[in-house]
PDB file of C-alpha atoms in Angstrom:
ATOM      1  CA  MET A 360     -11.102 -22.113 -10.584  1.00 50.00           C
ATOM      2  CA  LYS A 361      -8.560 -19.393 -11.393  1.00 51.00           C
ATOM      3  CA  ARG A 362     -10.558 -16.777  -9.458  1.00 51.00           C
ATOM      4  CA  ASN A 363     -10.786 -19.117  -6.418  1.00 47.00           C
ATOM      5  CA  PHE A 364      -7.017 -19.532  -6.517  1.00 46.00           C
ATOM      6  CA  LEU A 365      -6.537 -15.745  -6.628  1.00 46.00           C
ATOM      7  CA  VAL A 366      -8.913 -15.190  -3.701  1.00 46.00           C
ATOM      8  CA  ILE A 367      -7.100 -17.830  -1.630  1.00 46.00           C
ATOM      9  CA  PHE A 368      -3.756 -16.318  -2.640  1.00 45.00           C
ATOM     10  CA  LEU A 369      -4.831 -12.819  -1.543  1.00 45.00           C
ATOM     11  CA  VAL A 370      -6.255 -14.096   1.748  1.00 45.00           C
ATOM     12  CA  LEU A 371      -2.976 -15.882   2.483  1.00 44.00           C
ATOM     13  CA  ILE A 372      -1.015 -12.731   1.671  1.00 44.00           C
ATOM     14  CA  TRP A 373      -3.244 -10.695   3.996  1.00 44.00           C
ATOM     15  CA  ASN A 374      -2.960 -13.234   6.814  1.00 45.00           C
ATOM     16  CA  LEU A 375       0.815 -13.304   6.461  1.00 44.00           C
ATOM     17  CA  SER A 376       1.016  -9.489   6.357  1.00 45.00           C
ATOM     18  CA  SER A 377       2.180  -9.270   9.958  1.00 48.00           C
ATOM     19  CA  SER A 378       5.172 -11.426   9.093  1.00 59.00           C
ATOM     20  CA  GLN A 379       6.349  -9.652   5.927  1.00 82.00           C
ATOM     21  CA  HIS A 380       8.981  -7.610   7.806  1.00 89.00           C
ATOM     22  CA  SER A 381      12.476  -9.008   7.293  1.00 89.00           C
ATOM     23  CA  ASP A 382      14.628  -9.924  10.299  1.00 90.00           C
ATOM     24  CA  ARG A 383      16.989  -7.068   9.361  1.00 88.00           C
ATOM     25  CA  PHE A 384      14.056  -4.615   9.384  1.00 88.00           C
ATOM     26  CA  LEU A 385      12.819  -5.836  12.787  1.00 89.00           C
ATOM     27  CA  GLU A 386      16.341  -5.538  14.213  1.00 89.00           C
ATOM     28  CA  LEU A 387      16.559  -1.937  12.944  1.00 88.00           C
ATOM     29  CA  VAL A 388      13.306  -0.769  14.595  1.00 88.00           C
ATOM     30  CA  LYS A 389      13.505  -2.771  17.850  1.00 88.00           C
ATOM     31  CA  ASP A 390      14.700   0.191  19.955  1.00 84.00           C
ATOM     32  CA  LEU A 391      11.925   2.585  18.947  1.00 87.00           C
ATOM     33  CA  GLU A 392       9.773   3.827  21.824  1.00 88.00           C
ATOM     34  CA  LYS A 393       6.203   4.746  20.886  1.00 90.00           C
ATOM     35  CA  ILE A 394       5.160   7.995  22.572  1.00 91.00           C
ATOM     36  CA  ARG A 395       1.738   8.806  21.149  1.00 91.00           C
ATOM     37  CA  CYS A 396      -0.708   8.361  18.279  1.00 90.00           C
ATOM     38  CA  LYS A 397      -2.905  11.265  17.235  1.00 94.00           C
ATOM     39  CA  THR A 398      -5.688  11.151  14.650  1.00 93.00           C
ATOM     40  CA  ASP A 399      -5.480  14.025  12.173  1.00 94.00           C
ATOM     41  CA  THR A 400      -8.212  15.170   9.791  1.00 95.00           C
ATOM     42  CA  THR A 401      -7.504  17.610   6.947  1.00 95.00           C
ATOM     43  CA  TYR A 402     -10.321  19.379   5.098  1.00 96.00           C
ATOM     44  CA  TYR A 403     -10.895  20.870   1.641  1.00 96.00           C
ATOM     45  CA  LYS A 404     -11.895  24.544   1.444  1.00 94.00           C
ATOM     46  CA  ASN A 405     -15.492  23.375   0.789  1.00 92.00           C
ATOM     47  CA  GLY A 406     -15.565  21.736   4.246  1.00 94.00           C
ATOM     48  CA  ASN A 407     -15.404  18.139   3.001  1.00 94.00           C
ATOM     49  CA  ILE A 408     -12.765  15.816   4.460  1.00 96.00           C
ATOM     50  CA  TRP A 409      -9.605  15.411   2.392  1.00 96.00           C
ATOM     51  CA  TRP A 410      -7.490  13.078   4.618  1.00 94.00           C
ATOM     52  CA  ILE A 411      -7.902  11.127   7.826  1.00 95.00           C
ATOM     53  CA  THR A 412      -4.783   9.555   9.278  1.00 93.00           C
ATOM     54  CA  CYS A 413      -3.092   8.729  12.560  1.00 93.00           C
ATOM     55  CA  TRP A 414       0.329  10.230  13.268  1.00 94.00           C
ATOM     56  CA  THR A 415       2.410   8.000  15.506  1.00 93.00           C
ATOM     57  CA  THR A 416       5.368   9.575  17.256  1.00 93.00           C
ATOM     58  CA  TYR A 417       8.397   7.518  18.274  1.00 91.00           C
ATOM     59  CA  LYS A 418      11.379   8.464  20.389  1.00 88.00           C
ATOM     60  CA  TYR A 419      14.921   7.292  19.730  1.00 84.00           C
ATOM     61  CA  ASN A 420      18.097   8.810  21.244  1.00 84.00           C
ATOM     62  CA  SER A 421      16.127  11.822  22.567  1.00 85.00           C
ATOM     63  CA  GLU A 422      14.809  12.658  19.059  1.00 86.00           C
ATOM     64  CA  GLU A 423      11.158  12.310  18.036  1.00 89.00           C
ATOM     65  CA  TYR A 424       9.965  10.997  14.679  1.00 87.00           C
ATOM     66  CA  SER A 425       6.340  11.109  13.494  1.00 88.00           C
ATOM     67  CA  ILE A 426       4.921   8.900  10.747  1.00 89.00           C
ATOM     68  CA  GLY A 427       1.480   8.030   9.403  1.00 91.00           C
ATOM     69  CA  THR A 428       0.274   4.658  10.690  1.00 92.00           C
ATOM     70  CA  GLY A 429      -2.885   2.561  10.767  1.00 93.00           C
ATOM     71  CA  LYS A 430      -5.827   3.251   8.487  1.00 95.00           C
ATOM     72  CA  MET A 431      -5.457   6.272   6.225  1.00 95.00           C
ATOM     73  CA  ILE A 432      -8.325   7.489   4.019  1.00 97.00           C
ATOM     74  CA  GLN A 433      -8.116  10.101   1.284  1.00 97.00           C
ATOM     75  CA  TYR A 434     -11.268  11.592  -0.253  1.00 97.00           C
ATOM     76  CA  TYR A 435     -12.094  13.405  -3.473  1.00 97.00           C
ATOM     77  CA  LYS A 436     -13.566  16.918  -3.110  1.00 94.00           C
ATOM     78  CA  ASN A 437     -17.053  15.447  -3.688  1.00 92.00           C
ATOM     79  CA  GLY A 438     -16.701  13.206  -0.601  1.00 93.00           C
ATOM     80  CA  GLN A 439     -16.087   9.950  -2.528  1.00 95.00           C
ATOM     81  CA  ILE A 440     -13.220   7.801  -1.170  1.00 97.00           C
ATOM     82  CA  ALA A 441     -10.133   8.091  -3.390  1.00 97.00           C
ATOM     83  CA  ASN A 442      -7.740   5.811  -1.453  1.00 97.00           C
ATOM     84  CA  GLU A 443      -7.947   3.558   1.560  1.00 97.00           C
ATOM     85  CA  THR A 444      -4.550   2.575   2.889  1.00 96.00           C
ATOM     86  CA  TYR A 445      -3.462   0.415   5.830  1.00 95.00           C
ATOM     87  CA  MET A 446      -0.007   1.248   7.169  1.00 94.00           C
ATOM     88  CA  ASP A 447       2.112  -0.764   9.579  1.00 92.00           C
ATOM     89  CA  LYS A 448       3.275   0.782  12.847  1.00 89.00           C
ATOM     90  CA  TYR A 449       6.397   2.099  11.072  1.00 89.00           C
ATOM     91  CA  GLY A 450       4.576   3.935   8.258  1.00 88.00           C
ATOM     92  CA  ASN A 451       4.942   1.287   5.537  1.00 91.00           C
ATOM     93  CA  ILE A 452       1.985   0.467   3.300  1.00 93.00           C
ATOM     94  CA  LEU A 453       0.521  -2.983   4.048  1.00 94.00           C
ATOM     95  CA  SER A 454      -2.436  -2.693   1.666  1.00 96.00           C
ATOM     96  CA  TRP A 455      -3.883  -0.020  -0.548  1.00 96.00           C
ATOM     97  CA  ASN A 456      -7.152   0.276  -2.458  1.00 98.00           C
ATOM     98  CA  GLY A 457      -7.643   3.096  -4.938  1.00 97.00           C
ATOM     99  CA  PHE A 458     -11.008   4.172  -6.358  1.00 97.00           C
ATOM    100  CA  ASP A 459     -12.094   6.361  -9.266  1.00 95.00           C
ATOM    101  CA  ARG A 460     -14.447   9.322  -8.795  1.00 92.00           C
ATOM    102  CA  ASN A 461     -17.450   7.018  -9.325  1.00 91.00           C
ATOM    103  CA  GLY A 462     -16.455   4.680  -6.484  1.00 93.00           C
ATOM    104  CA  ASN A 463     -15.148   1.883  -8.729  1.00 95.00           C
ATOM    105  CA  LYS A 464     -11.997   0.131  -7.529  1.00 96.00           C
ATOM    106  CA  SER A 465      -9.048   1.041  -9.758  1.00 96.00           C
ATOM    107  CA  ILE A 466      -6.208  -0.678  -7.879  1.00 97.00           C
ATOM    108  CA  GLU A 467      -5.582  -3.014  -4.985  1.00 97.00           C
ATOM    109  CA  SER A 468      -2.108  -3.606  -3.673  1.00 97.00           C
ATOM    110  CA  VAL A 469      -0.861  -5.890  -0.889  1.00 96.00           C
ATOM    111  CA  THR A 470       2.681  -5.682   0.460  1.00 95.00           C
ATOM    112  CA  THR A 471       4.288  -9.107   0.786  1.00 94.00           C
ATOM    113  CA  LYS A 472       7.785  -8.116   1.952  1.00 94.00           C
ATOM    114  CA  ILE A 473       9.252  -5.103   3.771  1.00 93.00           C
ATOM    115  CA  ASP A 474      12.978  -4.601   4.289  1.00 93.00           C
ATOM    116  CA  SER A 475      15.378  -1.721   4.857  1.00 90.00           C
ATOM    117  CA  ASP A 476      19.049  -1.241   4.112  1.00 90.00           C
ATOM    118  CA  ALA A 477      19.306   1.805   6.394  1.00 89.00           C
ATOM    119  CA  GLU A 478      22.358   1.737   8.622  1.00 90.00           C
ATOM    120  CA  ASN A 479      20.476   3.313  11.523  1.00 86.00           C
ATOM    121  CA  LEU A 480      17.101   4.730  12.555  1.00 84.00           C
ATOM    122  CA  LYS A 481      18.043   8.286  11.549  1.00 82.00           C
ATOM    123  CA  GLU A 482      18.583   7.118   7.962  1.00 86.00           C
ATOM    124  CA  PHE A 483      15.397   5.073   8.180  1.00 84.00           C
ATOM    125  CA  PHE A 484      13.258   8.089   9.133  1.00 81.00           C
ATOM    126  CA  ASP A 485      15.099  10.701   7.034  1.00 82.00           C
ATOM    127  CA  SER A 486      14.699   9.033   3.627  1.00 82.00           C
ATOM    128  CA  PRO A 487      12.217   6.601   2.066  1.00 81.00           C
ATOM    129  CA  LEU A 488      15.005   5.402  -0.272  1.00 86.00           C
ATOM    130  CA  TYR A 489      16.154   2.906   2.371  1.00 87.00           C
ATOM    131  CA  ILE A 490      12.849   0.988   2.399  1.00 89.00           C
ATOM    132  CA  LYS A 491      12.642  -2.059   0.141  1.00 92.00           C
ATOM    133  CA  PHE A 492       9.310  -3.737  -0.580  1.00 92.00           C
ATOM    134  CA  ASN A 493       7.455  -6.263  -2.723  1.00 95.00           C
ATOM    135  CA  ARG A 494       3.793  -5.683  -3.583  1.00 96.00           C
ATOM    136  CA  TYR A 495       1.183  -7.776  -5.353  1.00 97.00           C
ATOM    137  CA  ASN A 496      -0.915  -5.424  -7.515  1.00 97.00           C
ATOM    138  CA  ARG A 497      -4.249  -5.803  -9.274  1.00 98.00           C
ATOM    139  CA  LEU A 498      -5.329  -3.014 -11.643  1.00 97.00           C
ATOM    140  CA  TYR A 499      -8.945  -2.590 -12.710  1.00 97.00           C
ATOM    141  CA  LYS A 500     -10.507  -0.932 -15.724  1.00 95.00           C
ATOM    142  CA  CYS A 501     -14.063   0.302 -16.245  1.00 92.00           C
ATOM    143  CA  SER A 502     -15.706   0.472 -19.644  1.00 87.00           C
ATOM    144  CA  GLY A 503     -18.693   2.765 -19.950  1.00 84.00           C
ATOM    145  CA  LYS A 504     -19.348   1.357 -23.415  1.00 86.00           C
ATOM    146  CA  LEU A 505     -19.544  -2.224 -22.083  1.00 83.00           C
ATOM    147  CA  GLY A 506     -20.995  -1.213 -18.716  1.00 84.00           C
ATOM    148  CA  VAL A 507     -18.506  -3.323 -16.731  1.00 89.00           C
ATOM    149  CA  CYS A 508     -15.492  -2.953 -14.471  1.00 91.00           C
ATOM    150  CA  TYR A 509     -12.977  -5.780 -14.611  1.00 95.00           C
ATOM    151  CA  LEU A 510      -9.549  -6.983 -13.547  1.00 96.00           C
ATOM    152  CA  PHE A 511      -7.271  -5.605 -16.240  1.00 96.00           C
ATOM    153  CA  LYS A 512      -3.740  -6.430 -15.106  1.00 97.00           C
ATOM    154  CA  GLU A 513      -1.966  -8.123 -12.185  1.00 97.00           C
ATOM    155  CA  GLY A 514       1.555  -8.836 -11.036  1.00 97.00           C
ATOM    156  CA  ILE A 515       4.295  -8.065  -8.525  1.00 97.00           C
ATOM    157  CA  ARG A 516       6.294  -4.867  -8.124  1.00 96.00           C
ATOM    158  CA  VAL A 517       9.655  -4.894  -6.365  1.00 95.00           C
ATOM    159  CA  ASN A 518      10.612  -1.433  -5.096  1.00 93.00           C
ATOM    160  CA  GLY A 519       8.041   0.065  -7.458  1.00 92.00           C
ATOM    161  CA  LYS A 520       9.209  -1.733 -10.613  1.00 96.00           C
ATOM    162  CA  LYS A 521       7.358  -4.573 -12.333  1.00 96.00           C
ATOM    163  CA  SER A 522       8.897  -7.960 -11.646  1.00 96.00           C
ATOM    164  CA  GLY A 523       8.132 -11.498 -12.766  1.00 96.00           C
ATOM    165  CA  LEU A 524       5.015 -12.406 -14.727  1.00 96.00           C
ATOM    166  CA  TRP A 525       2.380  -9.729 -15.366  1.00 97.00           C
ATOM    167  CA  ILE A 526      -0.948 -10.838 -16.818  1.00 97.00           C
ATOM    168  CA  THR A 527      -3.316  -8.618 -18.820  1.00 97.00           C
ATOM    169  CA  TYR A 528      -6.993  -9.613 -19.144  1.00 96.00           C
ATOM    170  CA  ASN A 529      -9.816  -8.606 -21.442  1.00 93.00           C
ATOM    171  CA  HIS A 530     -13.264  -7.560 -20.159  1.00 91.00           C
ATOM    172  CA  ASN A 531     -14.557 -11.185 -19.909  1.00 90.00           C
ATOM    173  CA  GLY A 532     -11.646 -12.342 -17.739  1.00 91.00           C
ATOM    174  CA  GLU A 533      -9.738 -14.137 -20.511  1.00 94.00           C
ATOM    175  CA  ILE A 534      -5.983 -13.735 -20.603  1.00 95.00           C
ATOM    176  CA  LYS A 535      -5.049 -11.219 -23.285  1.00 95.00           C
ATOM    177  CA  LYS A 536      -1.272 -11.100 -22.710  1.00 96.00           C
ATOM    178  CA  GLU A 537       1.434 -12.398 -20.393  1.00 96.00           C
ATOM    179  CA  LYS A 538       4.744 -10.597 -20.041  1.00 96.00           C
ATOM    180  CA  LYS A 539       7.859 -11.410 -18.002  1.00 96.00           C
ATOM    181  CA  HIS A 540       9.707  -8.489 -16.387  1.00 93.00           C
TER     182      HIS A 540
END
């Protein structure tokens, strides 16, 4: 039952992801004019792909600002996916999945709230310190000895810091510890 609740919770978060921008944030970015979006691929020296991303360029007051948007994929040197990230049209992470070198999921993160206390768009683009966000995180652990990968820890981070209740699980899914932050 608990797993069904978590799946429903994550689906709701994903479906609401287009509405996680605060009114203040939307007011800040309303005057941006999108000029172009260009896919960029970066390679390792061995010829394998390192990054694939789209750079979106906006114009505001005759200045241009470029940020990574859309689906961004980072690879290990061996070609295995390291990270798969979905960014909003302003360069903020909406969801992120991280994988170990064997292809096992190590983290999944979904952004539930995006805000900014920047006074203007120049501040917004010049420093990431003005972005405020809440993310629901699930961390996974793999045990070679047990031959399983499992949900190890989950909880919310506010501006990168743990917040609220964080739950730690053992390898059979039983709650090992609960801690309030």
